[in-house]
Short mmCIF file of C-alpha atoms and ligand atoms in Angstrom, two decimals:
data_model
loop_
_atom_site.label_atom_id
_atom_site.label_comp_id
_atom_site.label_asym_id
_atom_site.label_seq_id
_atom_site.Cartn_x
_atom_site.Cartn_y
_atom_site.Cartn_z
CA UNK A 571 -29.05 15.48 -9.75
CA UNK A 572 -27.75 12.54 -8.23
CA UNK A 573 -24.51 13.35 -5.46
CA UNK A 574 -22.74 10.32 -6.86
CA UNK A 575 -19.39 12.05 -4.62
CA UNK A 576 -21.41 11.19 -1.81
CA UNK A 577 -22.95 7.82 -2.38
CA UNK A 578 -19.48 6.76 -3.25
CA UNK A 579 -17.95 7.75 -0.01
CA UNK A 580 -21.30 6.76 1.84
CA UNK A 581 -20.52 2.89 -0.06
CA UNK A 582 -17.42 2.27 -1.50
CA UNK A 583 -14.54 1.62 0.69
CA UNK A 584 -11.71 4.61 0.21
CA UNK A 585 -8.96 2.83 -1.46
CA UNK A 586 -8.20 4.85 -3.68
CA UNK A 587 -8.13 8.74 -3.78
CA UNK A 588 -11.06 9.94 -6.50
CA UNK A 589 -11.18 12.63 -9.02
CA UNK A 590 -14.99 14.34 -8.17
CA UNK A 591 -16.09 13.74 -12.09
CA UNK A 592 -18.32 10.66 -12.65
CA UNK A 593 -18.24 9.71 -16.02
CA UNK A 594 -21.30 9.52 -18.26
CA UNK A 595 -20.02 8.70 -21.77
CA UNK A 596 -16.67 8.32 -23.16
CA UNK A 597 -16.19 8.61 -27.67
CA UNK A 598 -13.34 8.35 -29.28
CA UNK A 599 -10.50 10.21 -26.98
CA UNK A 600 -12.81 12.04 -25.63
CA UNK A 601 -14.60 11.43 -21.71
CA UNK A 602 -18.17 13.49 -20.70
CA UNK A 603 -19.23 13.85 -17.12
CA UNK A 604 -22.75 13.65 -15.52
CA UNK A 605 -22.51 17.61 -15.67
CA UNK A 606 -22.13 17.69 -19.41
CA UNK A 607 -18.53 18.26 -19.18
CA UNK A 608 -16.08 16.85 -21.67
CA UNK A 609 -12.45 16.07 -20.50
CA UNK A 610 -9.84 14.79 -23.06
CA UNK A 611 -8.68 11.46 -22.02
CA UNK A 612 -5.00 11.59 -21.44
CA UNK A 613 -4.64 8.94 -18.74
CA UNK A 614 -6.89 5.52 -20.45
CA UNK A 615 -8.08 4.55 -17.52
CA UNK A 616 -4.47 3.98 -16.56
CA UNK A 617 -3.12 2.30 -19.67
CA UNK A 618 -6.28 0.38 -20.49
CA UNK A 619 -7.86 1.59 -23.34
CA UNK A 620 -4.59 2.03 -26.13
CA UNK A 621 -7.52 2.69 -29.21
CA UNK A 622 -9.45 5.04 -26.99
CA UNK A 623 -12.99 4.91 -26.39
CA UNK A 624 -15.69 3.12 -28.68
CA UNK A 625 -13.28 1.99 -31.08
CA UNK A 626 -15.34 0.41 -34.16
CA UNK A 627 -13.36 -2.79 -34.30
CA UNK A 628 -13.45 -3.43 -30.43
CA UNK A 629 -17.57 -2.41 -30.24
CA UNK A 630 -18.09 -4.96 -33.34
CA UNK A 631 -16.44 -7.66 -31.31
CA UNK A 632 -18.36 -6.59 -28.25
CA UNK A 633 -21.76 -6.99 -29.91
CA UNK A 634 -20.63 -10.19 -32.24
CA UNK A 635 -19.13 -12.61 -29.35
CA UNK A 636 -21.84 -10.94 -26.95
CA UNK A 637 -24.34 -12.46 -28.98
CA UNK A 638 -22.69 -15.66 -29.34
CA UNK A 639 -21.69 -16.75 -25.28
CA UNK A 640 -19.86 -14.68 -22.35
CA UNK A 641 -18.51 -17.21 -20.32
CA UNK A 642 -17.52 -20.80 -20.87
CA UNK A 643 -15.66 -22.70 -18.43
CA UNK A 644 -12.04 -23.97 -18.72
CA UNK A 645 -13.07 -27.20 -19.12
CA UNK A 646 -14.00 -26.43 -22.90
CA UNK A 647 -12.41 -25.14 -25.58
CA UNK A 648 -12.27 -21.33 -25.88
CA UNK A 649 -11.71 -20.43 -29.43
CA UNK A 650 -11.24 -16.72 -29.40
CA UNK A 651 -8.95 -17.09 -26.47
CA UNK A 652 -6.72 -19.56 -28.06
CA UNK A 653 -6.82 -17.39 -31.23
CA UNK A 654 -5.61 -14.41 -28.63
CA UNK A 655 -2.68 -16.61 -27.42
CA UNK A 656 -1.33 -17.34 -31.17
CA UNK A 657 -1.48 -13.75 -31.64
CA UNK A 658 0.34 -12.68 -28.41
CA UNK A 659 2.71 -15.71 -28.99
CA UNK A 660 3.38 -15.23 -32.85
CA UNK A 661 4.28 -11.63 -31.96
CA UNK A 662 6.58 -12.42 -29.28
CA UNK A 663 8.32 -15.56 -27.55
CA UNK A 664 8.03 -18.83 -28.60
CA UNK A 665 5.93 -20.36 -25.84
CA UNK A 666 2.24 -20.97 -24.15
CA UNK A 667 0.08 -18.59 -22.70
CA UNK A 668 -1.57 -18.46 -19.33
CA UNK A 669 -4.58 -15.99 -18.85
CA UNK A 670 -5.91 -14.02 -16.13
CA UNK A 671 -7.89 -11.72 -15.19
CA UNK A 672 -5.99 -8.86 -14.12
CA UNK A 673 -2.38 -7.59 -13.79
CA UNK A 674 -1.83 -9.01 -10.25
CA UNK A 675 -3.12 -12.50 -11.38
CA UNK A 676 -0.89 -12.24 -14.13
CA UNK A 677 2.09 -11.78 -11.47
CA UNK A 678 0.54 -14.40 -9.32
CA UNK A 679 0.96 -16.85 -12.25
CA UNK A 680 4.54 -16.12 -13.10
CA UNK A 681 5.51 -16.33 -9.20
CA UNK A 682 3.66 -20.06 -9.17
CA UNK A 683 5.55 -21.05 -12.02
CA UNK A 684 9.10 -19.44 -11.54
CA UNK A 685 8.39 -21.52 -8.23
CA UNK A 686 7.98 -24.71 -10.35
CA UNK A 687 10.86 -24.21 -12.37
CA UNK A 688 12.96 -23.18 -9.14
CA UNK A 689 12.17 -26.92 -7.80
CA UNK A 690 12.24 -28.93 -10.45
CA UNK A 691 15.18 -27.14 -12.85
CA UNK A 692 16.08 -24.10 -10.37
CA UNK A 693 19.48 -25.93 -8.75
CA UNK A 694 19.23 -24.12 -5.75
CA UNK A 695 18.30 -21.03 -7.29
CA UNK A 696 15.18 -18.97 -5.51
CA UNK A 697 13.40 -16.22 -5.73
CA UNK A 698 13.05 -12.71 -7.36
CA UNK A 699 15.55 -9.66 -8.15
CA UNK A 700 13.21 -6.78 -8.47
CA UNK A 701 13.66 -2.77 -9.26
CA UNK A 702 13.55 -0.24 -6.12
CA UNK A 703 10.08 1.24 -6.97
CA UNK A 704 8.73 -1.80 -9.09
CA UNK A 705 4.79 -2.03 -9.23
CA UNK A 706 3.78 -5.58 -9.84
CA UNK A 707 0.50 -5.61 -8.28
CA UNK A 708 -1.42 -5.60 -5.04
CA UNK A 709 -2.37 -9.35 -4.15
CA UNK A 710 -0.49 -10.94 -1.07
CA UNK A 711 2.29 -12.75 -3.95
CA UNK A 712 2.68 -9.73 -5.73
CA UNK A 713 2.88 -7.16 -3.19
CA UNK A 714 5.67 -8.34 -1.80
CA UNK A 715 7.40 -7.82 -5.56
CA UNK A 716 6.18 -4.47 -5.22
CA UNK A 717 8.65 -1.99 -3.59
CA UNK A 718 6.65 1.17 -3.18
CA UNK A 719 6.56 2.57 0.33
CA UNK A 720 2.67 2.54 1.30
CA UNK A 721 1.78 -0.45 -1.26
CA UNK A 722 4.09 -2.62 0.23
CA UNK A 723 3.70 -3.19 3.70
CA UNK A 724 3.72 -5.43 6.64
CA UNK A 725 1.05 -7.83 5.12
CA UNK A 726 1.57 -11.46 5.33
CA UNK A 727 3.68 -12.35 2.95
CA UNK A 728 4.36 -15.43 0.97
CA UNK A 729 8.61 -16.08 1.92
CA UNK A 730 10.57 -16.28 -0.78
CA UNK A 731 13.72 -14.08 -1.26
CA UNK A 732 13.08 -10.70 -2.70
CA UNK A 733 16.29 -8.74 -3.93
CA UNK A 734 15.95 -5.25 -4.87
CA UNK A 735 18.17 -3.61 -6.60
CA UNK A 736 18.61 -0.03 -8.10
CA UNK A 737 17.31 0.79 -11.38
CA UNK A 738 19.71 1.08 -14.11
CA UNK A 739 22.54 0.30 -11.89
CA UNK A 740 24.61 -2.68 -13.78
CA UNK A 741 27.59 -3.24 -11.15
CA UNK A 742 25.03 -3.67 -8.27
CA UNK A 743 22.95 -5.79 -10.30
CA UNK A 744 25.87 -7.86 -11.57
CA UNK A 745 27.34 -7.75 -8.22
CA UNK A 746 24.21 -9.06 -6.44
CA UNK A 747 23.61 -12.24 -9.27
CA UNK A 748 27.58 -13.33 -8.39
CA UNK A 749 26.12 -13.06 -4.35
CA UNK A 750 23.48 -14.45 -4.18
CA UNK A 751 21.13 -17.21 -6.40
CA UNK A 752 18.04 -15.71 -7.56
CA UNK A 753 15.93 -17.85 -9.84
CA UNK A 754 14.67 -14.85 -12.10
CA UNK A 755 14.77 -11.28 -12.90
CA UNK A 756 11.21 -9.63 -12.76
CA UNK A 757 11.19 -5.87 -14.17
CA UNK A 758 9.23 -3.24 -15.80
CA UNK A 759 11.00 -2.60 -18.91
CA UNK A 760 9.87 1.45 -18.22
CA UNK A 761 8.91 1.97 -14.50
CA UNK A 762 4.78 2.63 -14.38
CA UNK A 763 3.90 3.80 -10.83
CA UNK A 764 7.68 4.09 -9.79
CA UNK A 765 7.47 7.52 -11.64
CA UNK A 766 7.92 6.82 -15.10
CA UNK A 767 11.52 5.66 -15.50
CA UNK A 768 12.37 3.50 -18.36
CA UNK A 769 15.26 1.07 -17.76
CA UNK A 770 17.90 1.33 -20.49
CA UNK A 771 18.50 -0.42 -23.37
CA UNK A 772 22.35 -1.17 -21.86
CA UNK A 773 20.78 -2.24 -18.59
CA UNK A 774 18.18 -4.69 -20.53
CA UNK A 775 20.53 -6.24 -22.31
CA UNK A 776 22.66 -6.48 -19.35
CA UNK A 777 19.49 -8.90 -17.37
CA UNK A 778 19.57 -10.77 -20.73
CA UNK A 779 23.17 -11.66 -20.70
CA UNK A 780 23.01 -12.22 -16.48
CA UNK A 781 20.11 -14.61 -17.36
CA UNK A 782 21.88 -16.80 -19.79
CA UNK A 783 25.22 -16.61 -17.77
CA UNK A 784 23.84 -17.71 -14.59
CA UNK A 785 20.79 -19.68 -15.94
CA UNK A 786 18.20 -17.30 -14.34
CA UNK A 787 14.85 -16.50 -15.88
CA UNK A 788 13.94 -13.40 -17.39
CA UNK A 789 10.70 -11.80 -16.94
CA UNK A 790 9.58 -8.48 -18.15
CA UNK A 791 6.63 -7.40 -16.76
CA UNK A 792 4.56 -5.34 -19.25
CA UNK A 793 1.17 -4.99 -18.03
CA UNK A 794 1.93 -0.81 -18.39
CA UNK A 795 4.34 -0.94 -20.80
CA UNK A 796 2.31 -3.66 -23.74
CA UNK A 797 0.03 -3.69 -26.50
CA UNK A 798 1.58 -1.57 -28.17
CA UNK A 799 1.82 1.50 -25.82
CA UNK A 800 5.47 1.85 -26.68
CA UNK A 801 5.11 1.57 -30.15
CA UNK A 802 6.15 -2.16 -30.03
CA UNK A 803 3.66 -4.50 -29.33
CA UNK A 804 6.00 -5.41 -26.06
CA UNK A 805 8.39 -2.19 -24.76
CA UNK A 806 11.54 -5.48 -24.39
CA UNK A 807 10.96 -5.10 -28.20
CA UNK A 808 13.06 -2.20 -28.37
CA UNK A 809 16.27 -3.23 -27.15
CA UNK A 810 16.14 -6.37 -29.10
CA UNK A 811 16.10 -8.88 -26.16
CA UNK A 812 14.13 -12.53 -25.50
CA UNK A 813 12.83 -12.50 -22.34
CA UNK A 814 11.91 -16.20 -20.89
CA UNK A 815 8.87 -14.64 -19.12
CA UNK A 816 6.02 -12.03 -20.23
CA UNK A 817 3.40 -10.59 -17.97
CA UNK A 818 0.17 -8.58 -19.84
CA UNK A 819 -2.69 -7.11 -18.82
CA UNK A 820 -3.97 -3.34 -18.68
CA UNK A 821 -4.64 -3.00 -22.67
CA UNK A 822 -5.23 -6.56 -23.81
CA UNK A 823 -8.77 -6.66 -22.98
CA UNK A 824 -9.82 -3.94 -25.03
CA UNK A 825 -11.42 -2.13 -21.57
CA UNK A 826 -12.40 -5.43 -20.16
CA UNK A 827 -10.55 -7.52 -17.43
CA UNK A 828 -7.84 -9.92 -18.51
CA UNK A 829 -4.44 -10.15 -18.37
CA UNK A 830 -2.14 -13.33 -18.38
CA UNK A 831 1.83 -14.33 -18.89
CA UNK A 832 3.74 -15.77 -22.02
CA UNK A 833 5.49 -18.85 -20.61
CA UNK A 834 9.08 -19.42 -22.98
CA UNK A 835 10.64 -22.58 -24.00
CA UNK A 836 12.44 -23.05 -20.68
CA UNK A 837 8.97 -22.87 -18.29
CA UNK A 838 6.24 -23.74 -20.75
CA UNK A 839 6.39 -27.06 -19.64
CA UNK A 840 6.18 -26.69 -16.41
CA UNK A 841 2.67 -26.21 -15.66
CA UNK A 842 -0.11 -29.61 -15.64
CA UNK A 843 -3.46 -29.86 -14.77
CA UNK A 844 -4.28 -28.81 -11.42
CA UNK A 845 -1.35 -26.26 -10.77
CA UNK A 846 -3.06 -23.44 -11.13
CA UNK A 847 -6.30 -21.84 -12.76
CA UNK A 848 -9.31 -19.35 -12.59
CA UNK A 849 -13.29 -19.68 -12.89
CA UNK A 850 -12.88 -16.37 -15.07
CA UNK A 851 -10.30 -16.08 -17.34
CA UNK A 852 -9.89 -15.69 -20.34
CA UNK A 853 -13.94 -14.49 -20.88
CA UNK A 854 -14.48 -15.25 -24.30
CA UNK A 855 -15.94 -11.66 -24.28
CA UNK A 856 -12.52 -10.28 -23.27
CA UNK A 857 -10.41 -12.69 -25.55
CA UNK A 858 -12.29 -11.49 -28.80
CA UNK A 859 -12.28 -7.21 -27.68
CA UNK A 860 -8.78 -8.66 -27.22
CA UNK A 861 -8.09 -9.96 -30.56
CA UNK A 862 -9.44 -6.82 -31.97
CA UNK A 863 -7.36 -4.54 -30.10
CA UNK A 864 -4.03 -6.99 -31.45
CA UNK A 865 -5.73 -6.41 -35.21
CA UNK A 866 -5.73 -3.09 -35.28
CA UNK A 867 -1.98 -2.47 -33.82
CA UNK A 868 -0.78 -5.33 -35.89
CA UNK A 869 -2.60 -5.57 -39.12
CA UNK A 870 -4.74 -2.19 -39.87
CA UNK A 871 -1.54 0.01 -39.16
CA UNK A 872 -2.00 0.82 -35.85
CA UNK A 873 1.46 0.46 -34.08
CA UNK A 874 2.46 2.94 -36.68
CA UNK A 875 0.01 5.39 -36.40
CA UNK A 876 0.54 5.42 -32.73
CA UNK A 877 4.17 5.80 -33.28
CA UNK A 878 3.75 8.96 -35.86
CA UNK A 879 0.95 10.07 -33.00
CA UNK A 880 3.49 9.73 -30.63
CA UNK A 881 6.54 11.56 -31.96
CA UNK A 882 4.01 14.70 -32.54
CA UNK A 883 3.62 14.72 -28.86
CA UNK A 884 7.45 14.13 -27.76
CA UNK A 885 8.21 17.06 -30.39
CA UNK A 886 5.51 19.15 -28.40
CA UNK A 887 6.62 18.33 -25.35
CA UNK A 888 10.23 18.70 -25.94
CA UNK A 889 9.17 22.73 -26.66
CA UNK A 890 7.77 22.66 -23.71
CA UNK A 891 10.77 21.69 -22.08
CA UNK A 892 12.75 23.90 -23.73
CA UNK A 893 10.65 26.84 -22.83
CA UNK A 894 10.47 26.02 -18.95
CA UNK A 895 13.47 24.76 -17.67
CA UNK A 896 13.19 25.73 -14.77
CA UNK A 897 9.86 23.65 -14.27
CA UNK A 898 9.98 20.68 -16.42
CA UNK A 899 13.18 19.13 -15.73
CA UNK A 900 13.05 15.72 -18.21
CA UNK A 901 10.59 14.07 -19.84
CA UNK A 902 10.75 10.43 -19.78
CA UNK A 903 9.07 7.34 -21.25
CA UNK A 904 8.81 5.63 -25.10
CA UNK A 905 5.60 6.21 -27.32
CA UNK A 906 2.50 6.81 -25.71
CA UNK A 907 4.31 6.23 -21.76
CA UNK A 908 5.47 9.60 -20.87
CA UNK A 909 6.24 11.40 -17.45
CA UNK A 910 6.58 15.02 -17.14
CA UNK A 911 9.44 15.35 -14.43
CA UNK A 912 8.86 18.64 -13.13
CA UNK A 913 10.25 20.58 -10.21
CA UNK A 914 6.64 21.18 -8.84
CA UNK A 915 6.54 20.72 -4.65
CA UNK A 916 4.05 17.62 -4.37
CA UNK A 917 1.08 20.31 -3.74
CA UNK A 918 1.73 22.22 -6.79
CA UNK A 919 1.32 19.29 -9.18
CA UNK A 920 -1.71 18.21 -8.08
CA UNK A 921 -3.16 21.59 -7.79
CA UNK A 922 -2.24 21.70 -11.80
CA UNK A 923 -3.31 18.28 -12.24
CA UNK A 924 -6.78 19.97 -10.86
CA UNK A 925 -6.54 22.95 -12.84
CA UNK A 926 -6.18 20.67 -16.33
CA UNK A 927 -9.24 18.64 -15.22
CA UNK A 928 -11.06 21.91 -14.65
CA UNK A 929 -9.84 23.08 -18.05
CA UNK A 930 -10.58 19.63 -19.47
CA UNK A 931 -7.39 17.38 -19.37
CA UNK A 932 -7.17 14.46 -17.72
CA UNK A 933 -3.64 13.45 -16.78
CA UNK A 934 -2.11 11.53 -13.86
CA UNK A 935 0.31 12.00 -11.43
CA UNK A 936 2.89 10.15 -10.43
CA UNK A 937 5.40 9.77 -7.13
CA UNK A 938 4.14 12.92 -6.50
CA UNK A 939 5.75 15.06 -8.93
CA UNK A 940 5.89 13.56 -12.36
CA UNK A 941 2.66 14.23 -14.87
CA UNK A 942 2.06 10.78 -16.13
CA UNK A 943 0.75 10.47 -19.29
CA UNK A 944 -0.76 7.61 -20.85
CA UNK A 945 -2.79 8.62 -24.14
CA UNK A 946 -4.25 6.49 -26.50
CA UNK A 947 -2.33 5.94 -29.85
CA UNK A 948 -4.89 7.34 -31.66
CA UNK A 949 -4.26 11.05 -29.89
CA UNK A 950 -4.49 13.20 -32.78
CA UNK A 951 -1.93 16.08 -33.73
CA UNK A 952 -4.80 18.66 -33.25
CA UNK A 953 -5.99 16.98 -29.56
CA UNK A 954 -1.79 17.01 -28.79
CA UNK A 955 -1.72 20.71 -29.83
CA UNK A 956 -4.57 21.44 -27.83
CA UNK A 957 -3.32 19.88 -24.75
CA UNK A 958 0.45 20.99 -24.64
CA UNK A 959 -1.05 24.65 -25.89
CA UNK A 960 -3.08 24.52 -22.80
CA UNK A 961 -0.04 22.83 -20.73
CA UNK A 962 2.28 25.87 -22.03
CA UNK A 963 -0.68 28.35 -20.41
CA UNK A 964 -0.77 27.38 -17.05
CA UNK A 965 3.04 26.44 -16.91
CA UNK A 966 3.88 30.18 -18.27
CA UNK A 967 1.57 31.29 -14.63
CA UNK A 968 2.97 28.83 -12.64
CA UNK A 969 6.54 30.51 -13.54
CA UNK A 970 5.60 33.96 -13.57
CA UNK A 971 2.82 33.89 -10.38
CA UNK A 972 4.05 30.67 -8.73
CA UNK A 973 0.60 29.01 -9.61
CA UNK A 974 -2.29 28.09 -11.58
CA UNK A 975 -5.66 30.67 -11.36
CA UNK A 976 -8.66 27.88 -11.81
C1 PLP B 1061 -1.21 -2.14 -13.16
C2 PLP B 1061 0.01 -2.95 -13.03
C3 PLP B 1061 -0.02 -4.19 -12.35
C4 PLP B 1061 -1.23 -4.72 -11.65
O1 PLP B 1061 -2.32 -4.90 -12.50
P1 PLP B 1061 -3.81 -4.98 -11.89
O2 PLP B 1061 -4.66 -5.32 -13.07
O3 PLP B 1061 -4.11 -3.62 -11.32
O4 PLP B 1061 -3.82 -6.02 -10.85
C5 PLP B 1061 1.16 -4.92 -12.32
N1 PLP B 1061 2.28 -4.48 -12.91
C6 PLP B 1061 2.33 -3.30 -13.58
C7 PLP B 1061 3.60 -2.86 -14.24
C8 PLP B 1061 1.20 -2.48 -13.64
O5 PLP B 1061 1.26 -1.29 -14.25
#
């Protein structure tokens, strides 16, 4: 049998740390290794695929456009892109749409155009207030919007002001916009890869009403938190706000690459020919698994269902909770973005993160400690049972041995 753990590290540079499974064949909500082993898929290839695997819909617009073209280039019309952008748009902000091909590019946009706006409306204003622990992406622009100890680093760096600022904390945000003159507010409306920490609806509102006052822009970044994952198509959705700016990626795509940003009233304009663009994006392949994936959440019921999926798996959890204490200290997120904060010593989590591969679970962890989940909506009551039964197992060892037996 082929060593694929070997070839990889033999040919593929070691940027990330791997899981030793290769994946063979993934159905429904359900992943199946090389080995024949099945693993239920609790992760989505980190908040890609929101219908799971092989959804009907998305594989019918996979063979339909794939027979038609894959790739035109931006100098034609794109139909099932532009039908995409009326989608995203209709369901969102009034405004134009910018596409991508991945998160990062999507942050690269909005940093290009915040900078057009700073010149030719900004009055003075510059630069970005971002979260302590923000993820916005890894490209030279975005990494330096990123403030995660190892991501960002002492790369060169593009040199605009950065402001960070503590989550949730109104004075100091409030106290930093009378300070200084940022021209926007870039945030993850629930921290991803800061740990799973959702800003709240009081602090949301709070950039809203900063924005207006002080004629900054507001961008939300939901390349994590979109399409639905929250059980609103955007996660800003929930505390009723209008952000100027939207960054999306991650789900849109149906599994494929694309991302992009909603440009509002106040920045739409901004862009002409020439200030920015992409061989790529938006691959008419993408767009239309992309305007399945917005069908399904917005017209077959499947927001909802994810939502009733959802609450089943907060109730579950919440037992959970209740049961170890001691252990699981919170559990954070909205919808189908949930992080188990547990009391675990950084070792200890992944060894269970191990042990629920080995038992066939695949979740993520997060700053070291938190058990990031992101399922698909379509995570059944019976798969939830079967994972947080499983979960309640090897927690009930941890707190009687002080681990996990594989
Ligand atoms: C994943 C992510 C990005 C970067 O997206 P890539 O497609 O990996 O470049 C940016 N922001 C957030 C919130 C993300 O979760």
């Amino acid at each position: 049998m082929t060593d694929w753990v070997s070839l990889d590290q033999q040919y593929i540079l070691p940027t990330y740390n791997r899981l030793p499974i290769a994946i063979a064949e993934a159905r429904g909500n359900t992943l199946t290794d090389t080995e024949g082993n099945s693993y239920l898929d609790l992760f989505t290839g980190l908040a890609v695929n929101v219908l799971g695997h092989s959804h009907p819909k998305v594989l019918a617009a996979l063979h339909e456009q794939g027979e038609q073209f894959l790739h035109v280039s931006n100098k034609f019309l794109n139909p099932p892109a532009i039908e995409l952008a009326r989608r995203l748009v209709e369901n969102s902000i009034q405004g134009q749409v910018f596409f991508s091909n991945s998160g990062a590019e999507a942050t690269e946009a909005a940093v290009k155009l915040v900078h057009k706006w700073t010149q030719a409306e900004g009055k003075g204003k510059h630069g970005f207030i971002v979260m302590r622990k923000s993820f916005h992406g890894r490209t030279l622009g975005a990494v330096r919007l990123t403030r995660q100890p190892g991501v960002y680093q002492d790369f060169p760096q593009p040199d605009y002001p950065v402001y960070e600022v503590e989550p949730n904390d109104i004075d100091a945000l409030r106290e930093l916009c009378e300070r200084e003159r940022p021209a926007a507010i870039l945030a993850e409306p629930i921290l991803g890869s800061g740990g799973v920490q959702p800003l709240s609806t009081a602090y949301l509102q709070e950039i809203e009403r900063l924005c207006q006052e002080k004629g900054i822009l507001c961008c939300m970044d939901e390349i994590q938190t979109g399409i639905g994952r929250t059980g609103h198509l955007f996660a800003y959705q929930h505390a009723g706000i209008q952000p100027d700016l939207i960054l999306f990626a991650k789900g849109v795509g149906g599994g494929l690459p694309l991302g992009g940003i909603i440009a509002g009233e106040r920045t739409a304009h901004l862009f002409k020919p020439g200030d920015h663009g992409t061989t790529f994006a938006p691959s008419p392949l993408s767009a239309a698994l992309g305007n399945a994936v917005l069908q399904v959440l917005l017209e077959d019921g499947g927001l909802e269902e994810g939502r009733r999926n959802a609450e089943h798996l907060w109730t579950r959890l919440s037992q959970l909770k209740e049961k170890y204490p001691s252990l699981v200290q919170a559990i954070r997120g909205q919808g189908m973005m949930i992080g188990i904060h547990t009391s675990l010593a950084p070792k200890e989590a992944s060894q269970l993160q191990q042990t629920l591969l080995t038992d066939g679970f695949l979740v993520d962890i997060a700053q070291q400690t938190v058990i990031r989940l992101l399922p698909p909506l379509t995570l059944t009551p019976q798969e939830t049972d079967r994972f947080t039964n499983h979960l309640a197992k090897r927690l009930a060892e941890i707190a009687t041995k002080g681990g996990t037996t594989p």
